[in-house]
Coordinates of C-alpha atoms in Angstrom, one line a residue:
Chain A
M5 CA -2.5 7.2 -28.3
A6 CA -5.5 6.5 -26.1
T7 CA -6.1 9.8 -23.4
L8 CA -6.8 9.9 -19.8
D9 CA -9.6 12.2 -20.8
F10 CA -13.9 10.9 -19.2
D11 CA -14.3 10.5 -23.3
N12 CA -12.1 8.1 -23.7
R13 CA -15.0 5.0 -22.8
V14 CA -11.9 2.8 -21.2
F15 CA -10.4 5.4 -19.0
A16 CA -13.7 6.4 -17.6
Q17 CA -14.4 2.9 -17.1
Y18 CA -11.3 2.9 -15.5
V19 CA -11.3 5.2 -13.2
C20 CA -15.0 4.4 -12.7
Y21 CA -13.7 0.4 -11.2
S22 CA -10.5 1.5 -9.6
T23 CA -13.1 4.4 -7.4
L24 CA -15.3 1.4 -6.7
L25 CA -12.0 -1.1 -5.4
V26 CA -10.2 2.3 -3.6
L27 CA -13.5 2.6 -1.0
Q28 CA -14.5 -1.3 -0.9
S29 CA -10.2 -1.0 1.0
L30 CA -11.5 2.1 3.0
A31 CA -15.2 0.2 4.6
I32 CA -13.0 -2.7 5.1
A33 CA -11.2 0.1 7.0
L34 CA -14.6 1.1 8.9
L35 CA -15.5 -2.7 9.8
V36 CA -12.0 -2.6 11.4
I37 CA -13.3 1.0 13.6
R38 CA -17.1 -0.9 14.4
S39 CA -15.7 -4.4 14.6
R40 CA -12.8 -3.1 18.2
V41 CA -15.6 -0.3 19.7
K42 CA -18.2 -3.6 19.2
R43 CA -16.2 -6.3 21.5
K44 CA -13.9 -3.3 23.0
I45 CA -10.8 -5.0 21.8
F46 CA -8.1 -1.7 21.0
S47 CA -3.9 -1.8 20.3
F48 CA -3.1 1.6 22.0
P49 CA -4.4 2.4 26.1
E50 CA -5.9 5.7 24.9
D51 CA -8.1 4.2 23.2
C52 CA -9.6 2.0 26.3
S53 CA -9.5 5.1 29.1
Q54 CA -13.5 6.1 28.5
Y55 CA -13.9 2.3 29.0
I56 CA -14.1 1.4 32.8
V57 CA -14.4 -2.5 33.9
G58 CA -15.2 -3.1 37.5
K59 CA -13.1 -0.3 39.0
H60 CA -10.0 -0.3 36.5
H61 CA -9.4 1.1 33.1
L62 CA -10.1 -1.5 30.1
R63 CA -6.9 -3.1 29.2
P64 CA -4.9 -3.2 25.4
T65 CA -5.9 -6.6 24.4
A66 CA -4.1 -8.5 21.2
D67 CA -6.4 -8.8 18.8
D68 CA -8.9 -11.0 17.8
A69 CA -9.6 -13.6 15.2
Q70 CA -12.6 -11.5 13.5
I71 CA -10.1 -8.5 13.8
E72 CA -7.4 -9.9 12.4
R73 CA -9.4 -11.2 9.8
L74 CA -10.8 -8.2 9.2
R75 CA -7.0 -6.6 9.4
R76 CA -6.0 -9.1 6.8
C77 CA -8.6 -8.3 5.1
H78 CA -8.0 -4.4 4.5
L79 CA -4.4 -5.5 3.6
N80 CA -4.9 -7.9 1.3
N81 CA -6.6 -5.2 -0.4
L82 CA -3.8 -3.1 -0.7
E83 CA -1.2 -5.5 -1.9
N84 CA -3.6 -6.1 -5.1
I85 CA -5.5 -3.2 -5.7
F86 CA -2.9 -1.1 -5.9
P87 CA -1.5 -3.6 -8.4
F88 CA -4.6 -3.5 -10.6
V89 CA -5.3 0.3 -10.1
T90 CA -0.9 1.6 -11.7
I91 CA -1.0 -1.4 -14.5
G92 CA -4.5 -0.6 -15.0
L93 CA -3.6 3.1 -15.6
F94 CA -0.8 2.3 -18.3
Y95 CA -2.4 -0.2 -19.7
V96 CA -5.9 2.1 -20.4
L97 CA -2.9 4.1 -22.3
T98 CA -1.9 0.9 -24.6
G99 CA -5.1 2.0 -26.3
P100 CA -6.8 -2.0 -25.7
D101 CA -9.3 -3.4 -27.3
P102 CA -12.9 -1.6 -25.3
E103 CA -14.5 -5.6 -25.2
S104 CA -11.6 -6.9 -23.0
A105 CA -10.4 -4.0 -21.1
S106 CA -14.2 -3.9 -19.2
L107 CA -14.3 -7.3 -18.7
Y108 CA -10.8 -7.2 -16.9
F109 CA -12.1 -4.3 -14.8
R110 CA -15.8 -6.5 -14.6
T111 CA -14.0 -9.8 -13.4
F112 CA -11.4 -7.8 -11.2
L113 CA -14.2 -6.5 -8.6
L114 CA -16.1 -9.3 -8.8
S115 CA -12.8 -11.3 -7.8
R116 CA -11.8 -8.8 -5.0
V117 CA -15.5 -9.1 -3.7
I118 CA -16.3 -12.8 -3.5
H119 CA -12.1 -12.8 -1.8
N120 CA -13.6 -10.6 1.3
V121 CA -16.6 -11.5 1.9
A122 CA -14.7 -15.0 1.3
L123 CA -12.1 -14.1 3.9
I124 CA -14.2 -12.1 6.0
R125 CA -16.7 -14.7 6.5
G126 CA -14.6 -18.0 6.2
L127 CA -15.9 -19.4 3.8
P128 CA -14.7 -23.1 2.7
Q129 CA -11.6 -22.7 0.6
P130 CA -10.4 -23.1 -1.9
T131 CA -13.1 -19.7 -2.9
R132 CA -10.8 -17.4 -0.9
T133 CA -7.7 -18.5 -2.8
F134 CA -9.0 -18.5 -5.9
S135 CA -10.3 -15.7 -5.9
F136 CA -6.9 -13.9 -5.5
L137 CA -5.5 -16.1 -7.7
V138 CA -8.0 -14.6 -11.1
G139 CA -7.4 -10.9 -9.6
V140 CA -3.5 -11.6 -10.3
L141 CA -3.9 -13.3 -13.2
I142 CA -5.8 -10.6 -14.5
T143 CA -3.2 -7.8 -13.7
C144 CA -1.0 -9.9 -15.1
L145 CA -2.8 -10.0 -18.3
M146 CA -3.1 -6.2 -17.8
A147 CA 1.0 -6.2 -17.6
L148 CA 1.9 -8.2 -20.7
P149 CA 0.4 -5.6 -23.6
V150 CA 2.4 -2.6 -21.1
L151 CA 5.6 -4.1 -21.3
R152 CA 5.0 -5.1 -25.0
Q153 CA 5.0 -1.2 -25.3
G154 CA 8.0 -0.3 -22.3
V155 CA 11.2 0.9 -22.8
L156 CA 14.2 -1.4 -20.5
Chain B
M9 CA 5.1 20.0 -21.0
A10 CA 6.3 16.0 -21.3
T11 CA 2.9 13.9 -21.6
L12 CA 2.0 11.0 -20.8
D13 CA 3.0 8.6 -24.1
F14 CA 4.9 6.0 -25.1
D15 CA 6.6 7.9 -27.3
N16 CA 7.8 10.6 -24.7
R17 CA 11.1 6.8 -24.0
V18 CA 10.7 8.7 -20.1
F19 CA 7.6 7.7 -20.1
A20 CA 7.7 4.5 -21.6
Q21 CA 10.7 3.5 -19.2
Y22 CA 8.7 4.8 -16.2
V23 CA 6.3 2.6 -17.2
C24 CA 8.4 -0.5 -17.1
Y25 CA 9.8 -0.6 -13.9
S26 CA 6.9 0.8 -12.6
T27 CA 5.5 -2.1 -13.7
L28 CA 7.9 -5.0 -13.6
L29 CA 8.1 -3.7 -9.5
V30 CA 4.7 -4.2 -9.5
L31 CA 4.6 -7.3 -10.5
Q32 CA 7.5 -8.3 -8.6
S33 CA 5.8 -7.8 -5.4
L34 CA 3.1 -9.9 -6.4
A35 CA 5.8 -12.4 -7.4
I36 CA 6.6 -12.7 -3.1
A37 CA 2.8 -12.8 -2.2
L38 CA 3.2 -16.3 -4.5
L39 CA 6.0 -17.2 -2.6
V40 CA 3.9 -16.9 0.5
I41 CA 1.2 -18.3 -0.8
R42 CA 4.0 -21.4 -1.5
S43 CA 5.3 -20.8 1.2
R44 CA 2.4 -21.7 3.5
V45 CA 1.6 -24.7 1.7
K46 CA 4.8 -26.1 1.3
R47 CA 5.0 -25.9 5.6
K48 CA 1.5 -26.4 6.3
I49 CA 1.3 -23.4 7.8
F50 CA -1.7 -21.0 7.4
S51 CA -3.5 -18.6 9.7
F52 CA -7.1 -19.4 8.8
P53 CA -9.5 -23.1 9.8
E54 CA -10.2 -22.7 6.6
D55 CA -7.2 -22.7 5.1
C56 CA -6.0 -25.9 7.2
S57 CA -9.3 -28.5 6.3
Q58 CA -8.3 -30.2 3.9
Y59 CA -5.0 -31.8 6.3
I60 CA -5.6 -34.3 8.2
V61 CA -2.8 -35.2 11.3
G62 CA -3.2 -37.9 12.7
K63 CA -7.2 -38.2 13.5
H64 CA -7.7 -34.0 14.0
H65 CA -7.6 -31.3 10.9
L66 CA -4.3 -29.3 11.0
R67 CA -4.9 -25.8 12.9
P68 CA -3.2 -22.7 12.3
T69 CA -0.9 -21.8 14.0
A70 CA 1.6 -18.4 13.9
D71 CA 3.5 -17.8 11.5
D72 CA 7.4 -19.2 11.1
A73 CA 10.2 -17.5 10.6
Q74 CA 10.6 -18.1 6.7
I75 CA 6.9 -16.9 6.1
E76 CA 7.5 -13.8 8.3
R77 CA 10.2 -13.1 6.1
L78 CA 7.9 -12.8 2.9
R79 CA 5.5 -11.5 4.7
R80 CA 7.4 -8.4 5.7
C81 CA 9.2 -8.4 2.5
H82 CA 5.7 -7.9 0.4
L83 CA 4.7 -4.9 2.3
N84 CA 7.9 -3.8 2.4
N85 CA 8.1 -3.8 -0.9
L86 CA 3.9 -2.6 -0.7
E87 CA 6.3 1.4 0.8
N88 CA 8.7 1.8 -1.1
I89 CA 7.1 0.4 -4.9
F90 CA 3.5 3.2 -3.7
P91 CA 6.1 6.6 -3.2
F92 CA 8.3 4.8 -6.1
V93 CA 5.3 4.7 -9.1
T94 CA 3.7 8.3 -7.4
I95 CA 6.5 10.0 -8.0
G96 CA 8.2 8.8 -10.5
L97 CA 4.6 9.2 -12.8
F98 CA 5.2 13.6 -11.2
Y99 CA 8.4 13.6 -11.9
V100 CA 8.1 12.1 -15.6
L101 CA 5.8 15.0 -16.1
T102 CA 8.5 18.0 -15.3
G103 CA 10.4 16.6 -18.3
P104 CA 13.6 15.7 -16.5
D105 CA 17.0 14.9 -18.3
P106 CA 15.9 11.3 -19.7
E107 CA 20.1 10.4 -18.8
S108 CA 19.0 10.7 -15.4
A109 CA 16.1 9.5 -14.8
S110 CA 16.5 6.6 -16.3
L111 CA 19.5 6.2 -14.1
Y112 CA 17.0 6.9 -11.3
F113 CA 14.8 3.3 -12.6
R114 CA 17.1 1.2 -12.7
T115 CA 18.3 2.0 -9.7
F116 CA 15.7 2.2 -8.3
L117 CA 15.1 -1.4 -10.1
L118 CA 18.3 -3.0 -8.9
S119 CA 18.4 -2.0 -5.7
R120 CA 14.8 -3.5 -4.4
V121 CA 15.9 -7.1 -6.6
I122 CA 19.1 -6.8 -4.0
H123 CA 16.6 -5.7 -1.0
N124 CA 14.3 -8.8 -1.7
V125 CA 17.0 -10.8 -1.9
A126 CA 18.3 -10.3 1.5
L127 CA 15.5 -10.2 3.1
I128 CA 14.2 -13.8 1.9
R129 CA 17.9 -15.0 1.9
G130 CA 19.0 -13.4 5.4
L131 CA 21.6 -11.8 4.0
P132 CA 24.4 -10.4 6.6
Q133 CA 23.9 -6.8 7.1
P134 CA 23.9 -4.3 6.2
T135 CA 22.9 -4.3 2.7
R136 CA 19.6 -4.9 3.0
T137 CA 19.6 -1.4 4.9
F138 CA 21.9 -0.5 2.5
S139 CA 19.6 -1.6 -0.7
F140 CA 16.5 -0.3 1.4
L141 CA 18.1 3.3 1.3
V142 CA 19.0 3.6 -2.0
G143 CA 15.3 3.4 -2.6
V144 CA 14.2 5.8 -0.8
L145 CA 17.7 8.5 -1.7
I146 CA 16.5 8.0 -4.9
T147 CA 13.0 8.8 -4.6
C148 CA 13.4 11.7 -2.6
L149 CA 15.8 12.6 -6.2
M150 CA 12.4 12.9 -7.5
A151 CA 10.6 14.8 -5.6
L152 CA 12.8 17.4 -5.6
P153 CA 12.1 19.1 -9.2
V154 CA 8.5 17.4 -8.7
L155 CA 8.1 19.7 -5.2
R156 CA 9.8 23.1 -7.2
Q157 CA 7.0 22.3 -10.3
G158 CA 4.6 22.7 -7.7
V159 CA 2.1 24.7 -5.8
L160 CA 1.3 24.8 -1.7
Chain C
M26 CA -11.2 18.5 -20.4
A27 CA -8.5 19.7 -17.4
T28 CA -4.8 18.2 -17.5
L29 CA -2.2 16.8 -16.2
D30 CA 0.0 20.1 -16.5
F31 CA 2.0 21.8 -14.1
D32 CA 0.2 24.6 -15.7
N33 CA -3.7 23.7 -14.3
R34 CA -3.1 25.3 -11.1
V35 CA -5.4 22.2 -9.6
F36 CA -3.3 19.7 -10.4
A37 CA 0.0 20.8 -9.7
Q38 CA -1.2 21.6 -6.6
Y39 CA -2.2 18.0 -6.1
V40 CA 1.4 16.7 -7.1
C41 CA 2.7 19.0 -4.1
Y42 CA 0.2 17.6 -2.2
S43 CA 0.4 13.8 -2.6
T44 CA 4.3 14.2 -3.0
L45 CA 4.3 15.7 1.3
L46 CA 2.2 12.5 1.9
V47 CA 4.4 10.2 0.3
L48 CA 7.7 12.3 1.7
Q49 CA 5.8 11.6 4.7
S50 CA 5.6 8.2 5.0
L51 CA 9.1 7.2 4.1
A52 CA 9.9 9.9 6.2
I53 CA 7.9 7.5 9.3
A54 CA 9.8 4.5 7.8
L55 CA 13.1 6.2 8.5
L56 CA 12.2 6.5 12.2
V57 CA 11.1 2.9 12.9
I58 CA 14.8 2.5 11.5
R59 CA 16.2 4.9 14.2
S60 CA 14.2 4.3 16.6
R61 CA 15.0 -0.1 16.2
V62 CA 18.7 1.1 16.3
K63 CA 18.4 3.5 19.7
R64 CA 17.0 0.8 21.3
K65 CA 18.4 -2.1 20.1
I66 CA 15.4 -4.0 19.3
F67 CA 15.5 -6.1 15.5
S68 CA 13.5 -8.9 13.5
F69 CA 15.8 -10.9 12.3
P70 CA 19.0 -12.3 13.0
E71 CA 21.2 -10.0 11.0
D72 CA 20.7 -7.7 12.5
C73 CA 21.3 -8.2 15.8
S74 CA 24.9 -10.0 14.5
Q75 CA 27.1 -6.6 15.3
Y76 CA 25.5 -6.5 18.8
I77 CA 27.4 -7.7 21.8
V78 CA 25.1 -8.5 25.2
G79 CA 28.1 -10.8 27.6
K80 CA 29.1 -13.1 25.7
H81 CA 26.4 -13.5 22.9
H82 CA 24.9 -11.8 20.1
L83 CA 21.3 -10.0 21.0
R84 CA 18.1 -11.7 19.8
P85 CA 15.8 -10.4 17.8
T86 CA 12.9 -10.4 20.1
A87 CA 8.8 -8.3 19.8
D88 CA 8.5 -5.5 18.6
D89 CA 8.2 -2.4 21.9
A90 CA 5.3 -0.3 22.6
Q91 CA 7.2 2.9 20.2
I92 CA 8.5 0.8 17.9
E93 CA 4.3 -1.3 17.3
R94 CA 2.9 2.1 17.0
L95 CA 5.6 3.3 14.3
R96 CA 4.9 -0.1 12.1
R97 CA 1.8 1.1 12.5
C98 CA 1.5 4.4 11.7
H99 CA 3.4 3.3 8.7
L100 CA 0.3 1.1 7.9
N101 CA -2.0 3.6 8.5
N102 CA -0.5 6.0 6.1
L103 CA -0.7 3.8 3.6
E104 CA -3.8 2.7 3.9
N105 CA -5.0 6.4 3.8
I106 CA -2.7 7.9 1.5
F107 CA -2.6 5.1 -1.9
P108 CA -6.5 6.3 -1.6
F109 CA -5.8 10.2 -1.3
V110 CA -3.9 10.1 -4.5
T111 CA -5.5 7.4 -7.0
I112 CA -9.2 8.8 -5.7
G113 CA -6.8 12.5 -6.0
L114 CA -5.7 12.6 -9.8
F115 CA -9.3 11.3 -10.8
Y116 CA -11.1 14.3 -9.0
V117 CA -8.5 16.6 -10.9
L118 CA -9.2 15.5 -14.8
T119 CA -13.0 16.6 -13.7
G120 CA -12.2 20.0 -13.6
P121 CA -13.1 20.8 -9.9
D122 CA -14.0 24.2 -8.4
P123 CA -10.0 25.0 -7.7
E124 CA -11.1 26.5 -4.2
S125 CA -12.1 23.4 -3.3
A126 CA -9.7 21.5 -4.6
S127 CA -7.2 23.4 -2.8
L128 CA -9.7 23.1 0.6
Y129 CA -9.9 19.6 0.0
F130 CA -6.2 18.7 -0.3
R131 CA -5.1 21.0 2.5
T132 CA -6.6 20.2 5.3
F133 CA -6.8 16.3 4.0
L134 CA -2.3 16.9 4.5
L135 CA -3.6 18.5 7.8
S136 CA -5.5 15.2 8.9
R137 CA -2.9 13.0 8.1
V138 CA 0.2 15.1 10.4
I139 CA -2.2 15.4 13.2
H140 CA -3.5 11.6 13.3
N141 CA 0.1 10.8 12.7
V142 CA 1.5 12.9 16.4
A143 CA -1.4 11.5 17.7
L144 CA -0.2 8.0 17.0
I145 CA 3.3 8.3 18.0
R146 CA 3.0 10.4 20.9
G147 CA -0.7 8.6 22.5
L148 CA -2.6 11.5 22.7
P149 CA -6.1 11.1 23.9
Q150 CA -8.5 10.1 21.7
P151 CA -10.9 10.5 19.8
T152 CA -7.6 13.2 18.2
R153 CA -6.3 9.7 16.1
T154 CA -10.1 8.4 15.4
F155 CA -11.4 12.0 14.6
S156 CA -8.2 12.9 11.9
F157 CA -8.4 10.0 10.4
L158 CA -12.4 9.8 9.7
V159 CA -12.1 13.2 8.1
G160 CA -9.2 12.1 5.6
V161 CA -11.5 9.1 4.6
L162 CA -14.2 11.6 3.8
I163 CA -11.8 14.2 2.2
T164 CA -11.9 11.1 0.2
C165 CA -15.0 10.2 0.2
L166 CA -15.6 13.7 -1.1
M167 CA -13.5 13.8 -3.8
A168 CA -14.7 10.5 -4.8
L169 CA -18.5 11.5 -5.9
P170 CA -17.7 13.7 -9.2
V171 CA -15.8 10.8 -9.8
L172 CA -18.0 8.4 -10.8
R173 CA -20.4 10.3 -11.8
Q174 CA -18.4 10.7 -14.8
G175 CA -17.6 7.4 -14.5
V176 CA -18.9 4.8 -16.2
L177 CA -19.4 0.2 -15.4

């Protein structure tokens, strides 16, 4: 039985990649804030009160294309990192082959970095969709040995 | 003390249901993509560049009602599966009665399947709200023994 | 090596604060439903079918400002509680100083309560942004010892 112990190399790797992925998603949240302040695009009146345009306070406006990209990126990260972290933990407990585990974790992080760059910069498709699907595929590959050990 | 070990039947069951729930949420993500391609409704210019309408490229458009349903479904899954997975893990560690645990896990999965079908197909209310509330109730029932063991 | 055991005081505290945070996010979901019913603002036709206005059924409408605040609050909770729960678990396994751990967990919960009140009530900025950043900072502080133990 594999243990949740940093001496277990697969677990130590899982922890490291999961943490980097979660930090990546927080970094996007900070980019959203920076982009809002830089472009003065806010959703709520209290965010606008310190900005005066002409004789009036700035008003809340709908998000522009770049902020929409960042918000979608943030949401997409959540939608994909949560499955990876959850199923990844179960996968570690099945005591997988360290080589495969290492390959899965690294490929997943790489696929998410490519996905985020492709979405934020608007790179030509199918870069974004392909990197998204690679992430989904890895999560499914990790789910297989998990479901074999599980009990319905 | 209960252990995170597939020999612990409650844990093995928790793992199996959590994995199925996470895979269900990924399946909805894939349905969103399929629906976008089928209906040619995209959010970003780079998604449209391979489609020509008349003499022009297809343009990004706002999501239609069906895609909005799928996206809301996906988000609602995240909002409810993450609490289940988190509190469920703590609940398993409290060493619960296996019969109750099994009943909770099965009912939760069932409630989420009904919720998703009701939302995507637009079934008459209160099917959707009722199945949503059953899921919230189960999460709260699992939280009770957890909070009794926790330390503030 | 720290264990996931309620006799480990840091773990018992982590479990308690994580559970309260997850329940807080579910409470916001219920506030969204209450607000929709009270203000008769629904997104889907099947939610409107029991309401008659004049001679017609009520129609789905775009969310008003208050419901938008609640939905953003719910989403913001997910975006921040999921990182806390994930990195917090890894942090507990690094065997941290119980005093620091206790301070981090309490400050995080407090920062999220202030954030939610500030967003829902529209309190003057920078209350909301500041409390959000405190939460992000704590998650990053917990990530540091985790990354030191992790393996790339």
